[in-house]
Amino acid sequence: MENKASQIAENPQKKLQSHSSQASESSVLPGRAVSATERKESPASQGTTALSPDKRILYMDEDVVVVSKLPGEVCSFVDKEKREAAPYLPDVFREAVAAKAEAGLTATPKKTAPSWKTAGKADAGFSADPSKTAAPGKGSCDFLECVHRIDRPVSGCVVMARNKRALAEVSGQFTNHTTASKKYWAVVEGIIPESPEPVLLEDYLVFDTKKQKTFIVSEKSRKAKKAKLYWRSAGAGDRYSFIEVELLTGRTHQIRAQLAHAGLHIKGDVKYGARRADTIPGIRLHAREVSFISPGNKKLVKVTSPLPALDPLWEACEKCFESQQ
């Protein structure tokens, strides 16, 4: 598997072979024939971008909250950036988390992946069963911090801790990559044949703080950090391919840098070699799924996030992955 990854990294053009399209990026899901005007104005077609913070809480218990981050929101600030520079995720969700805690509501992950079609329903997935929820009155949200981070232009699942104990315990799971995992969906330029098996990418990275960019370097380079991930192609449309990424390490800009180095340029990610900026906010990289052990009940929590927008390209991507389930 490592040899295959090396061959792709050394000869990125070899993988851009033409083949019959499995899903066109201009296709529309069955029963979704709408006009351009309707698509622009309909909240459903905007995915989670049309939802208020309380509708973007995907899971919550007394220790952690999993939310759906929008492109442009930040998990942390770089250097001396101020909070006014961009919406800070804990600030965005603080009132919504406090309100649901005050009402004694917690959310449980659904067995099926959430969709933009149902994500906007009030308190979807929330329960007031006293045996499953926090006690009413626990509405204080003085402590709320991101357990891990995803880049500013990226959307999807982010875990936040509601106390220091949970922050240390869950962040440790992600750091050690033991009981926690993250999977992403990405739309990349070019036609890439469907992958029968995941492909391993293994590189050494250095993040340049001045350029705010990650570079692939040799193993002996100063401050080099080892980075590993698996990727597979689920299929392609006319000009773009839909891939799934599973992180094995958590480095700054890791997915963007490693995929670009292998010739897999994420649509809209101009910083890492994409041809042009996207027509919607952010880049086509979405943290689709996160799993970890909740500190309080010690149960496995697995959460999936709806896509941030449902234009024809994201629709085709979603349809492609759904066809493999």
mmCIF file of C-alpha atoms in Angstrom, residues 60 69 73-74 83 96 104 110 112 181 192 202 209-210 248 251 310 324:
data_model
loop_
_atom_site.group_PDB
_atom_site.id
_atom_site.type_symbol
_atom_site.label_atom_id
_atom_site.label_comp_id
_atom_site.label_asym_id
_atom_site.label_seq_id
_atom_site.Cartn_x
_atom_site.Cartn_y
_atom_site.Cartn_z
ATOM 1 C CA MET A 60 -24.431 16.921 23.615
ATOM 2 C CA LYS A 69 -18.771 24.089 11.919
ATOM 3 C CA GLU A 73 -15.632 29.930 11.722
ATOM 4 C CA VAL A 74 -12.450 29.240 13.698
ATOM 5 C CA ARG A 83 -11.753 37.378 18.321
ATOM 6 C CA ALA A 96 -27.239 27.581 22.392
ATOM 7 C CA GLY A 104 -32.325 19.411 30.295
ATOM 8 C CA LYS A 110 -28.705 8.980 14.896
ATOM 9 C CA THR A 112 -28.302 7.082 9.907
ATOM 10 C CA SER A 181 -11.059 9.022 14.749
ATOM 11 C CA ILE A 192 -9.662 9.559 -10.299
ATOM 12 C CA GLU A 202 3.035 9.114 4.600
ATOM 13 C CA THR A 209 4.023 30.337 10.582
ATOM 14 C CA LYS A 210 4.910 33.371 8.460
ATOM 15 C CA LEU A 248 -3.947 8.776 11.306
ATOM 16 C CA ARG A 251 -0.973 17.995 11.765
ATOM 17 C CA LEU A 310 -26.151 21.482 -1.261
ATOM 18 C CA GLN A 324 -21.841 2.630 -1.593
#
